[in-house]
Coordinates of C-alpha atoms in Angstrom, one line a residue:
Chain A
M1 CA 0.0 0.0 0.0
R2 CA 2.7 2.4 1.0
A3 CA 4.9 1.5 -1.9
A4 CA 2.0 2.0 -4.2
R5 CA 1.3 5.4 -2.9
R6 CA 4.9 6.5 -3.2
W7 CA 5.0 5.3 -6.8
W8 CA 1.8 7.3 -7.5
D9 CA 3.4 10.4 -6.0
F10 CA 6.4 9.9 -8.2
D11 CA 4.1 9.6 -11.1
T12 CA 2.4 12.9 -10.2
A13 CA 5.7 14.6 -9.8
L14 CA 6.8 13.4 -13.2
N15 CA 3.6 14.5 -14.9
T16 CA 3.7 17.9 -13.2
F17 CA 7.3 18.4 -14.3
A18 CA 6.5 17.3 -17.9
M19 CA 3.4 19.5 -18.0
W20 CA 5.5 22.5 -16.8
L21 CA 8.2 21.8 -19.4
L22 CA 5.7 21.7 -22.2
A23 CA 3.9 24.8 -21.0
F24 CA 7.3 26.6 -20.8
L25 CA 8.2 25.5 -24.3
W26 CA 4.8 26.7 -25.5
A27 CA 5.0 30.0 -23.8
L28 CA 8.6 30.6 -24.9
P29 CA 8.1 32.2 -28.3
L30 CA 5.6 34.6 -26.9
L31 CA 7.7 35.4 -23.8
Y32 CA 10.6 36.0 -26.1
A33 CA 8.6 38.4 -28.3
V34 CA 7.6 40.3 -25.2
W35 CA 11.2 40.4 -24.0
T36 CA 12.5 41.9 -27.2
A37 CA 9.6 44.3 -27.6
F38 CA 10.1 45.9 -24.2
H39 CA 13.9 46.1 -24.2
P40 CA 16.4 48.1 -26.3
A41 CA 17.6 46.4 -29.4
A42 CA 21.0 45.7 -27.8
Y43 CA 19.3 43.1 -25.5
E44 CA 17.6 41.1 -28.3
T45 CA 19.7 38.1 -27.5
R46 CA 21.2 39.0 -24.2
F47 CA 19.2 38.0 -21.2
D48 CA 19.9 40.2 -18.4
L49 CA 17.3 40.9 -15.7
T50 CA 18.7 44.3 -15.1
A51 CA 18.2 45.3 -18.7
P52 CA 16.3 48.6 -19.0
L53 CA 12.6 48.5 -19.9
T54 CA 11.5 50.7 -22.7
L55 CA 8.5 51.5 -24.9
D56 CA 10.6 53.0 -27.7
N57 CA 10.1 50.0 -29.9
F58 CA 6.3 50.5 -29.8
A59 CA 6.7 54.2 -30.5
K60 CA 9.0 53.5 -33.5
A61 CA 6.6 50.9 -34.9
W62 CA 3.6 53.2 -34.4
A63 CA 5.4 56.0 -36.2
A64 CA 6.7 53.8 -39.0
A65 CA 3.3 52.6 -40.3
P66 CA -0.3 53.8 -40.1
F67 CA -1.3 51.3 -37.4
A68 CA -3.9 53.6 -35.9
R69 CA -5.8 53.5 -39.3
Y70 CA -5.3 49.7 -39.5
F71 CA -6.8 49.3 -36.0
V72 CA -9.8 51.4 -37.0
N73 CA -10.3 49.2 -40.1
T74 CA -10.1 46.0 -38.2
V75 CA -12.5 47.1 -35.5
M76 CA -14.9 48.3 -38.1
L77 CA -14.6 45.1 -40.0
V78 CA -15.0 42.8 -37.0
T79 CA -18.0 44.8 -35.7
M80 CA -19.7 44.8 -39.1
I81 CA -19.2 41.0 -39.5
L82 CA -20.4 40.3 -36.0
I83 CA -23.6 42.3 -36.3
C84 CA -24.5 40.9 -39.7
Q85 CA -23.7 37.4 -38.6
F86 CA -25.9 37.7 -35.5
V87 CA -28.9 39.0 -37.5
L88 CA -28.7 36.6 -40.4
C89 CA -27.8 33.5 -38.4
T90 CA -30.4 34.2 -35.8
L91 CA -33.2 34.4 -38.4
A92 CA -32.0 31.4 -40.3
A93 CA -31.4 29.3 -37.2
F94 CA -34.9 30.2 -35.9
A95 CA -36.4 29.1 -39.3
F96 CA -34.6 25.8 -39.2
A97 CA -35.4 25.2 -35.5
R98 CA -39.1 26.2 -35.5
F99 CA -40.8 26.2 -38.9
R100 CA -41.7 23.3 -41.2
F101 CA -41.4 24.1 -44.8
P102 CA -40.6 22.3 -48.0
G103 CA -36.9 22.0 -48.7
R104 CA -35.8 22.4 -45.1
S105 CA -33.5 19.5 -44.8
I106 CA -31.8 20.0 -48.2
L107 CA -31.2 23.7 -47.3
F108 CA -29.8 22.7 -44.0
T109 CA -27.4 20.3 -45.7
L110 CA -26.3 23.1 -48.0
V111 CA -25.7 25.3 -44.9
L112 CA -23.6 22.5 -43.3
L113 CA -21.6 22.2 -46.5
Q114 CA -20.0 25.5 -45.7
L115 CA -18.2 24.0 -42.7
L116 CA -16.2 22.1 -45.4
V117 CA -16.1 24.4 -48.4
M118 CA -15.2 27.7 -46.7
P119 CA -15.0 31.0 -48.5
D120 CA -11.4 30.9 -47.5
I121 CA -10.5 28.6 -50.4
L122 CA -12.9 30.1 -53.0
I123 CA -10.7 33.2 -53.4
V124 CA -10.6 33.2 -57.2
E125 CA -14.3 33.2 -57.9
N126 CA -15.2 35.4 -54.9
Y127 CA -12.7 38.0 -56.1
K128 CA -14.5 38.0 -59.5
T129 CA -17.8 38.5 -57.8
I130 CA -16.5 41.4 -55.6
R131 CA -15.0 43.0 -58.7
A132 CA -18.3 42.7 -60.6
L133 CA -20.0 44.4 -57.7
G134 CA -17.4 47.2 -57.8
L135 CA -16.4 46.6 -54.2
V136 CA -12.7 45.8 -54.5
D137 CA -10.7 47.6 -51.8
T138 CA -13.6 48.3 -49.4
I139 CA -14.0 47.0 -45.9
V140 CA -17.5 45.7 -46.8
A141 CA -15.9 43.4 -49.3
I142 CA -13.6 41.8 -46.7
G143 CA -16.7 40.9 -44.6
L144 CA -19.3 39.9 -47.3
P145 CA -18.3 36.3 -47.9
Y146 CA -18.4 35.6 -44.1
I147 CA -21.6 37.2 -42.9
A148 CA -23.8 34.1 -43.7
S149 CA -21.9 31.7 -41.5
G150 CA -22.9 28.1 -41.7
F151 CA -21.2 27.5 -38.4
G152 CA -23.2 30.3 -36.7
I153 CA -26.5 29.0 -38.1
F154 CA -25.7 25.5 -37.0
L155 CA -24.7 26.6 -33.5
L156 CA -27.7 28.8 -32.9
R157 CA -30.1 26.2 -34.4
Q158 CA -28.8 23.6 -31.9
T159 CA -29.4 26.0 -29.0
F160 CA -32.9 27.1 -30.2
M161 CA -34.0 23.5 -30.6
S162 CA -33.1 22.8 -26.9
I163 CA -35.6 25.5 -25.8
P164 CA -38.9 23.9 -24.8
R165 CA -41.8 24.6 -27.2
E166 CA -44.2 25.2 -24.3
L167 CA -42.4 28.6 -23.9
D168 CA -43.3 29.8 -27.3
E169 CA -46.9 28.5 -27.0
A170 CA -47.2 30.6 -23.9
A171 CA -45.9 33.7 -25.7
R172 CA -48.1 33.0 -28.7
V173 CA -51.2 32.9 -26.5
E174 CA -50.2 36.3 -25.3
G175 CA -50.3 37.5 -28.9
S176 CA -46.6 37.7 -29.6
S177 CA -45.5 37.7 -33.3
F178 CA -42.7 35.4 -34.4
L179 CA -40.3 38.3 -34.3
G180 CA -41.5 39.2 -30.8
L181 CA -41.1 35.6 -29.7
L182 CA -37.6 35.5 -31.1
W183 CA -36.7 38.7 -29.4
R184 CA -38.3 38.1 -26.0
V185 CA -37.8 34.3 -25.5
Y186 CA -35.2 32.8 -27.8
I187 CA -32.5 35.4 -27.9
P188 CA -32.3 36.0 -24.2
L189 CA -32.2 32.2 -23.5
A190 CA -29.4 31.7 -26.0
K191 CA -27.1 34.4 -24.5
P192 CA -24.2 32.1 -23.7
T193 CA -24.2 30.8 -27.2
Y194 CA -24.1 34.3 -28.6
L195 CA -21.2 35.1 -26.3
A196 CA -19.3 32.0 -27.3
Y197 CA -20.0 32.5 -31.0
G198 CA -19.1 36.2 -30.7
L199 CA -15.7 35.5 -29.2
V200 CA -14.9 32.8 -31.8
S201 CA -16.0 35.0 -34.6
V202 CA -14.2 38.1 -33.5
S203 CA -10.9 36.3 -32.9
H204 CA -11.3 34.5 -36.3
H205 CA -11.9 37.7 -38.3
W206 CA -9.3 39.7 -36.4
N207 CA -6.8 37.1 -37.4
N208 CA -7.9 36.5 -40.9
F209 CA -5.3 37.3 -43.5
L210 CA -5.4 35.8 -47.0
W211 CA -8.8 37.2 -48.2
P212 CA -8.2 40.7 -46.8
L213 CA -4.7 40.6 -48.5
I214 CA -6.3 39.9 -51.8
I215 CA -9.2 42.3 -51.7
T216 CA -7.5 45.3 -50.2
N217 CA -4.7 47.5 -51.6
S218 CA -4.8 50.7 -49.7
V219 CA -4.1 52.0 -46.2
E220 CA -7.8 53.1 -45.8
T221 CA -9.1 49.5 -46.0
R222 CA -6.2 47.2 -44.7
P223 CA -6.8 45.4 -41.5
V224 CA -4.0 45.0 -39.0
T225 CA -2.9 41.6 -40.2
V226 CA -2.3 42.8 -43.7
G227 CA -0.8 46.0 -42.4
L228 CA 1.6 44.0 -40.2
S229 CA 2.7 41.9 -43.2
V230 CA 3.3 45.0 -45.3
F231 CA 5.2 46.6 -42.4
S232 CA 7.5 43.6 -41.8
A233 CA 8.1 43.0 -45.5
I234 CA 10.1 46.2 -45.9
D235 CA 12.5 44.8 -43.4
A236 CA 15.5 46.7 -44.6
G237 CA 16.8 48.6 -41.6
L238 CA 14.0 47.6 -39.3
E239 CA 15.2 46.1 -36.0
W240 CA 13.7 42.9 -34.8
S241 CA 12.6 44.5 -31.6
V242 CA 10.5 47.0 -33.6
I243 CA 8.9 44.2 -35.7
N244 CA 8.2 42.2 -32.5
A245 CA 6.6 45.3 -30.9
A246 CA 4.4 45.7 -34.0
T247 CA 3.5 42.1 -33.9
L248 CA 2.5 42.3 -30.2
M249 CA 0.6 45.5 -30.9
T250 CA -1.5 43.9 -33.6
S251 CA -2.4 40.8 -31.5
G252 CA -2.4 42.8 -28.3
P253 CA -6.1 43.6 -27.8
L254 CA -7.0 40.0 -28.3
L255 CA -4.2 38.7 -26.2
I256 CA -5.0 41.0 -23.3
A257 CA -8.7 40.2 -23.5
F258 CA -7.7 36.5 -23.5
L259 CA -5.5 36.8 -20.5
L260 CA -8.2 38.8 -18.6
F261 CA -11.1 36.5 -19.5
Q262 CA -9.2 33.3 -20.2
R263 CA -11.7 31.1 -18.4
Q264 CA -14.6 32.5 -20.5
F265 CA -12.5 32.3 -23.7
V266 CA -11.7 28.6 -23.1
Q267 CA -15.3 27.8 -22.2
S268 CA -16.6 29.7 -25.2
F269 CA -14.4 27.8 -27.6
M270 CA -15.4 24.6 -25.8
R271 CA -19.1 25.5 -26.1
A272 CA -18.7 26.4 -29.8
G273 CA -16.7 23.1 -30.3
I274 CA -19.3 20.7 -29.0
R275 CA -21.4 19.6 -31.8
Chain B
M1 CA -53.8 27.3 -43.3
M2 CA -51.4 27.3 -40.4
H3 CA -48.9 25.3 -42.4
R4 CA -49.0 27.6 -45.4
R5 CA -48.1 30.5 -43.0
E6 CA -45.2 28.5 -41.6
W7 CA -43.9 28.0 -45.1
V8 CA -43.9 31.7 -45.8
Y9 CA -42.3 32.6 -42.5
G10 CA -39.7 29.9 -42.9
W11 CA -38.6 31.1 -46.2
L12 CA -38.8 34.7 -45.2
F13 CA -36.5 34.2 -42.2
L14 CA -34.1 32.1 -44.1
S15 CA -33.8 34.2 -47.3
P16 CA -31.3 36.9 -46.1
A17 CA -28.8 34.3 -45.0
L18 CA -29.3 32.1 -48.0
V19 CA -28.7 34.9 -50.4
F20 CA -25.2 35.5 -49.0
L21 CA -24.5 31.8 -48.5
F22 CA -25.3 31.0 -52.1
A23 CA -23.5 34.1 -53.4
F24 CA -20.2 33.4 -51.6
T25 CA -20.1 29.7 -51.1
H26 CA -22.3 27.6 -53.4
Y27 CA -22.2 29.8 -56.5
P28 CA -18.4 30.3 -56.4
A29 CA -17.9 26.5 -55.8
V30 CA -20.0 25.7 -58.9
K31 CA -18.4 28.5 -60.9
T32 CA -14.9 27.2 -60.1
V33 CA -15.7 23.9 -61.7
I34 CA -17.1 25.7 -64.8
S35 CA -14.1 28.1 -65.0
S36 CA -11.7 25.2 -64.9
F37 CA -12.8 24.3 -68.4
Y38 CA -12.2 27.8 -69.8
S39 CA -9.1 29.8 -70.7
T40 CA -8.1 32.8 -68.7
P41 CA -9.7 36.0 -70.1
R42 CA -7.1 38.6 -71.2
G43 CA -8.0 42.2 -71.9
K44 CA -10.8 42.2 -74.5
R45 CA -10.3 38.5 -75.3
E46 CA -13.1 36.6 -73.4
A47 CA -12.6 33.3 -71.7
K48 CA -13.2 30.5 -74.2
F49 CA -14.1 26.9 -73.7
I50 CA -10.9 24.7 -73.9
G51 CA -12.2 21.5 -72.5
L52 CA -9.6 19.6 -70.4
E53 CA -6.6 21.7 -71.5
N54 CA -6.2 23.2 -68.0
Y55 CA -6.2 19.8 -66.5
Q56 CA -3.6 18.5 -69.0
T57 CA -1.4 21.5 -68.1
M58 CA -1.9 20.7 -64.4
L59 CA -0.9 17.0 -64.9
S60 CA 2.3 18.0 -66.6
D61 CA 3.0 20.9 -64.1
D62 CA 6.0 19.8 -61.9
V63 CA 5.2 22.6 -59.4
F64 CA 1.7 21.3 -59.0
W65 CA 2.9 17.8 -58.1
K66 CA 5.6 19.3 -55.8
V67 CA 3.0 21.4 -54.0
L68 CA 0.6 18.5 -53.7
G69 CA 3.4 16.4 -52.2
N70 CA 4.3 19.3 -49.8
N71 CA 0.7 19.6 -48.7
F72 CA 0.6 15.8 -48.1
W73 CA 3.8 15.9 -45.9
F74 CA 2.6 19.1 -44.2
A75 CA -0.6 17.2 -43.2
V76 CA 1.3 14.1 -42.2
G77 CA 3.7 16.2 -40.1
T78 CA 1.1 18.4 -38.5
I79 CA -1.9 16.3 -37.8
P80 CA -0.8 13.3 -35.7
I81 CA 1.7 15.3 -33.6
S82 CA -0.7 18.2 -32.9
I83 CA -3.5 15.8 -32.0
G84 CA -1.3 13.7 -29.8
L85 CA 0.0 16.8 -28.0
A86 CA -3.6 18.2 -27.7
L87 CA -4.7 15.0 -26.0
L88 CA -1.7 15.1 -23.6
M89 CA -2.4 18.7 -22.8
A90 CA -6.1 18.1 -22.2
L91 CA -5.3 15.2 -19.9
W92 CA -2.8 17.3 -17.9
V93 CA -5.0 20.4 -17.7
N94 CA -8.0 18.3 -16.7
S95 CA -6.1 16.6 -13.9
H96 CA -5.4 17.9 -10.4
L97 CA -1.7 18.8 -11.1
R98 CA -0.3 21.9 -9.7
G99 CA 0.0 24.8 -12.1
R100 CA -2.6 23.5 -14.5
T101 CA -4.4 26.9 -15.0
L102 CA -1.2 28.6 -16.0
S103 CA -0.4 25.7 -18.3
R104 CA -3.8 26.0 -19.9
V105 CA -3.1 29.7 -20.6
A106 CA 0.3 28.8 -22.2
F107 CA -1.2 26.0 -24.3
F108 CA -4.2 28.1 -25.5
A109 CA -2.5 31.5 -26.1
P110 CA -1.2 30.7 -29.6
T111 CA -4.8 30.1 -30.7
V112 CA -5.8 33.7 -30.2
L113 CA -2.8 35.1 -32.1
P114 CA -3.0 35.8 -35.9
L115 CA -1.0 33.2 -37.8
I116 CA 0.7 36.1 -39.5
A117 CA 1.9 37.4 -36.2
V118 CA 2.9 33.9 -35.1
A119 CA 5.1 33.7 -38.3
N120 CA 6.8 37.0 -37.4
I121 CA 7.6 35.7 -33.9
W122 CA 9.0 32.4 -35.2
M123 CA 11.1 34.2 -37.9
F124 CA 13.2 35.5 -35.2
F125 CA 13.9 32.0 -33.9
Y126 CA 14.9 30.8 -37.4
T127 CA 17.0 33.8 -38.6
P128 CA 20.5 32.3 -39.4
G129 CA 23.3 33.4 -37.2
F130 CA 21.2 35.7 -35.1
G131 CA 18.0 33.9 -34.2
L132 CA 17.6 32.0 -30.9
I133 CA 18.1 28.6 -32.4
D134 CA 21.5 29.6 -33.8
Q135 CA 22.4 31.4 -30.6
L136 CA 21.8 28.2 -28.7
R137 CA 23.7 26.1 -31.2
S138 CA 26.8 28.2 -31.1
G139 CA 26.5 29.0 -27.4
L140 CA 26.0 25.5 -26.1
F141 CA 27.6 23.3 -28.8
G142 CA 29.8 25.6 -30.8
L143 CA 28.0 24.6 -34.0
P144 CA 28.0 26.8 -37.1
A145 CA 25.0 28.8 -38.2
I146 CA 22.2 27.0 -40.1
N147 CA 19.6 28.5 -42.4
L148 CA 16.6 26.3 -41.7
L149 CA 14.2 28.3 -43.9
G150 CA 16.7 28.7 -46.7
N151 CA 17.3 24.9 -47.1
P152 CA 14.8 22.9 -49.2
D153 CA 15.4 19.9 -46.9
S154 CA 14.5 21.6 -43.7
V155 CA 12.1 24.4 -44.6
L156 CA 8.9 22.3 -44.6
A157 CA 9.8 20.8 -41.2
A158 CA 10.4 24.4 -39.9
V159 CA 7.0 25.4 -41.1
I160 CA 5.3 22.3 -39.7
V161 CA 6.7 23.2 -36.2
V162 CA 5.0 26.5 -36.4
A163 CA 1.7 25.0 -37.4
I164 CA 1.8 22.5 -34.5
W165 CA 2.5 25.3 -32.1
K166 CA -0.5 27.2 -33.3
E167 CA -2.9 24.3 -33.5
A168 CA -2.3 21.9 -30.6
G169 CA -3.9 24.3 -28.0
F170 CA -7.0 24.7 -30.2
F171 CA -7.5 21.0 -30.4
M172 CA -6.9 20.6 -26.7
I173 CA -10.1 22.5 -26.1
F174 CA -12.2 19.8 -27.9
Y175 CA -10.6 17.1 -25.8
L176 CA -11.1 19.1 -22.7
A177 CA -14.8 19.5 -23.5
A178 CA -15.0 15.7 -24.1
L179 CA -13.1 14.8 -20.9
Q180 CA -15.4 17.0 -18.8
S181 CA -18.4 15.2 -20.1
I182 CA -17.1 11.8 -19.0
P183 CA -18.8 10.8 -15.7
P184 CA -16.4 10.6 -12.8
V185 CA -18.1 7.3 -11.8
L186 CA -16.1 5.5 -14.5
R187 CA -12.8 6.6 -12.9
E188 CA -14.1 5.5 -9.5
A189 CA -15.2 2.1 -10.8
A190 CA -11.8 1.6 -12.5
D191 CA -10.1 2.5 -9.1
I192 CA -12.2 0.0 -7.2
E193 CA -11.5 -2.7 -9.8
G194 CA -7.8 -1.9 -9.3
A195 CA -7.2 -0.8 -12.9
S196 CA -3.9 1.0 -13.5
R197 CA -3.9 4.4 -15.0
G198 CA -2.5 3.1 -18.3
Y199 CA -5.2 0.5 -18.5
Y200 CA -7.9 3.1 -17.7
L201 CA -6.5 5.4 -20.4
R202 CA -6.3 2.7 -23.0
R203 CA -9.5 0.8 -22.4
V204 CA -11.8 3.5 -21.1
L205 CA -10.7 7.1 -22.0
L206 CA -9.4 6.6 -25.5
P207 CA -12.5 4.7 -26.8
L208 CA -14.8 7.3 -25.2
L209 CA -12.7 10.1 -26.8
M210 CA -12.9 8.4 -30.3
P211 CA -15.6 10.6 -31.7
T212 CA -13.7 13.7 -30.6
T213 CA -10.5 12.3 -32.1
L214 CA -12.3 11.8 -35.4
F215 CA -13.9 15.2 -35.3
V216 CA -10.6 16.9 -34.5
S217 CA -8.7 15.0 -37.2
V218 CA -11.2 16.1 -39.9
N219 CA -10.8 19.7 -38.7
A220 CA -7.0 19.2 -38.8
V221 CA -7.2 18.0 -42.3
I222 CA -9.2 20.9 -43.4
N223 CA -6.8 23.3 -41.7
S224 CA -3.8 21.7 -43.4
F225 CA -5.3 22.9 -46.6
R226 CA -6.6 26.2 -45.3
L227 CA -3.7 27.6 -43.2
V228 CA -1.1 29.2 -45.4
D229 CA -0.7 32.7 -43.9
H230 CA 2.6 31.9 -42.3
I231 CA 4.1 30.9 -45.7
F232 CA 3.7 34.5 -46.8
V233 CA 5.9 35.8 -44.1
M234 CA 8.4 33.0 -43.6
T235 CA 9.2 31.6 -47.0
E236 CA 6.9 32.8 -49.8
G237 CA 6.8 29.1 -50.8
G238 CA 10.6 28.9 -51.3
P239 CA 13.3 27.9 -51.7
D240 CA 12.4 26.3 -55.0
N241 CA 8.8 25.7 -54.0
A242 CA 9.9 23.4 -51.2
S243 CA 7.4 25.0 -48.7
S244 CA 4.6 26.0 -51.1
L245 CA 1.2 24.5 -50.2
L246 CA -1.8 24.1 -52.5
L247 CA -3.7 27.2 -51.4
Y248 CA -0.6 29.3 -51.6
Y249 CA 0.0 28.0 -55.1
I250 CA -3.6 28.9 -56.0
Y251 CA -3.0 32.4 -54.6
E252 CA 0.2 32.8 -56.6
T253 CA -1.4 31.5 -59.8
A254 CA -4.5 33.7 -59.5
F255 CA -3.1 36.9 -58.0
Q256 CA 0.5 37.1 -59.1
Y257 CA 0.5 35.4 -62.5
W258 CA -3.2 36.2 -63.1
Q259 CA -3.9 32.8 -64.5
T260 CA -7.4 32.6 -63.1
G261 CA -8.5 29.7 -65.4
Y262 CA -5.7 27.5 -64.2
A263 CA -6.2 28.7 -60.6
A264 CA -9.8 27.5 -60.9
T265 CA -8.5 24.1 -62.0
L266 CA -6.3 23.9 -58.9
T267 CA -9.2 24.9 -56.7
V268 CA -11.2 22.0 -58.2
V269 CA -8.5 19.7 -57.0
M270 CA -8.8 21.1 -53.5
L271 CA -12.6 20.8 -53.6
V272 CA -12.4 17.2 -54.7
L273 CA -9.9 16.4 -52.0
L274 CA -12.0 18.0 -49.4
S275 CA -15.1 16.2 -50.6
I276 CA -13.4 12.8 -50.4
L277 CA -12.4 13.7 -46.9
A278 CA -16.0 14.7 -46.1
I279 CA -17.3 11.3 -47.4
G280 CA -14.6 9.7 -45.3
Q281 CA -15.8 11.7 -42.3
F282 CA -19.4 10.5 -43.0
F283 CA -18.3 6.9 -42.8
L284 CA -16.0 7.3 -39.9
F285 CA -18.5 9.2 -37.8
D286 CA -21.5 7.1 -39.0
R287 CA -23.8 7.0 -36.1
K288 CA -21.6 8.6 -33.5
V289 CA -22.7 12.2 -34.3
H290 CA -26.2 13.2 -35.1
Y291 CA -26.7 16.6 -36.8
Q292 CA -30.5 16.3 -36.8

């Protein structure tokens, strides 16, 4: 009995050590970026706890490229996508969850198809469509392919279907329209799903790169990801510490939000992941 | 009467989403297949039907085969390791080990970073002579500088490492969700029966996690086609296309060489590969997951 317990303790110690080691390895790239960004360029590869802290790198990066504009663009983009997604996906999910109409199951299959064939890979034809609409190099164009999200419709439909029908009958007896029912009963009850989907959507579109790269070509429309790649591509003369500062800056808002609300983040991703 | 009203409302509520869904997913998917049989329009010359010519070009295009092979090795290199690590991370984070909250933060943090930023951070590790890897090599072992991203033999592996770092924490979440839905009674029963931890893991946990593993692996396969952002910063597909992936090649073909007809043909290949994987998913999941 005693030997068994000691062996188990050894096992725990080993697992703890291994977990710490992996966590350290995983955190290393990020910690390293933080180190270089907050210290003068001379300390890029010299680890000295007494090295002076500085915000110069951030100031240099901020001055070297129109990051303020890029941030405004990204915030506008992400907000627009989120609002449109909420409206469109809510209506569609409600239709799938509560109405019977011909073609429902075929249409739902077509919606699910988007989980596989994402707009991300249909860049060639989507570019032609946007050009035909005359929307090349606009923020709207970056968002358009994503606002009807198959994933969002699916997630909200699952939530709506778990809401007992007795509730809507009660509301209907009181003379509520379908929209009133949706607004007063369904949406309030689905709040956690909206939070989860919102976090996933915001972080996804904040980070999106390929489509914005293709469809934008001016400072006025570029989101931060594309701005960052333009900035670090002209690397002649730019110090690593400045590039790292820019890198941290662009991911900063999400990273800080994540560190502050990491429990909610993880739970949201978990909730969005359970199918 | 009631039913007719439901029809109308159903279609009414659905139509805004469907318009955008069809316009940017289904229409372009079908149009891609059609475009693949046409030449690239140039100036005033319109696209004309050329049958299978694009496909013949593709079959004799060495770069295409190279890129397809790269994508295969990228998938083989990324998927099993990131899933294995994800499971390990989830088991640790879900246990009662000290420091698990901090570890969870470390594992999950790369998920919220843009891949383009991740690539910037890792560039610094890989820079020859100056990056952290070379600093360690010369500092600890006195080895000469190596250019991991400049060498066709090592570049794909270097890119794979970055993808694993980015993805493992994301997959961990799915395992964590699955682990938390497993009733603790099973663990207690296994303890009473005197089952070892290894036995419990092999015979109880892993079978219960099977649907999650399948789901995660399908996601991982899709991602191995979809995630190319880091290529832009780290290698631009080079050297000699050694790190180019299919979607990156489609981008190059369409938006740098403006061969949109040929790019459509390449996209068809990707759609076919994804469909095959979807059918595979259908058979693998079978009755384990119900969408209805």
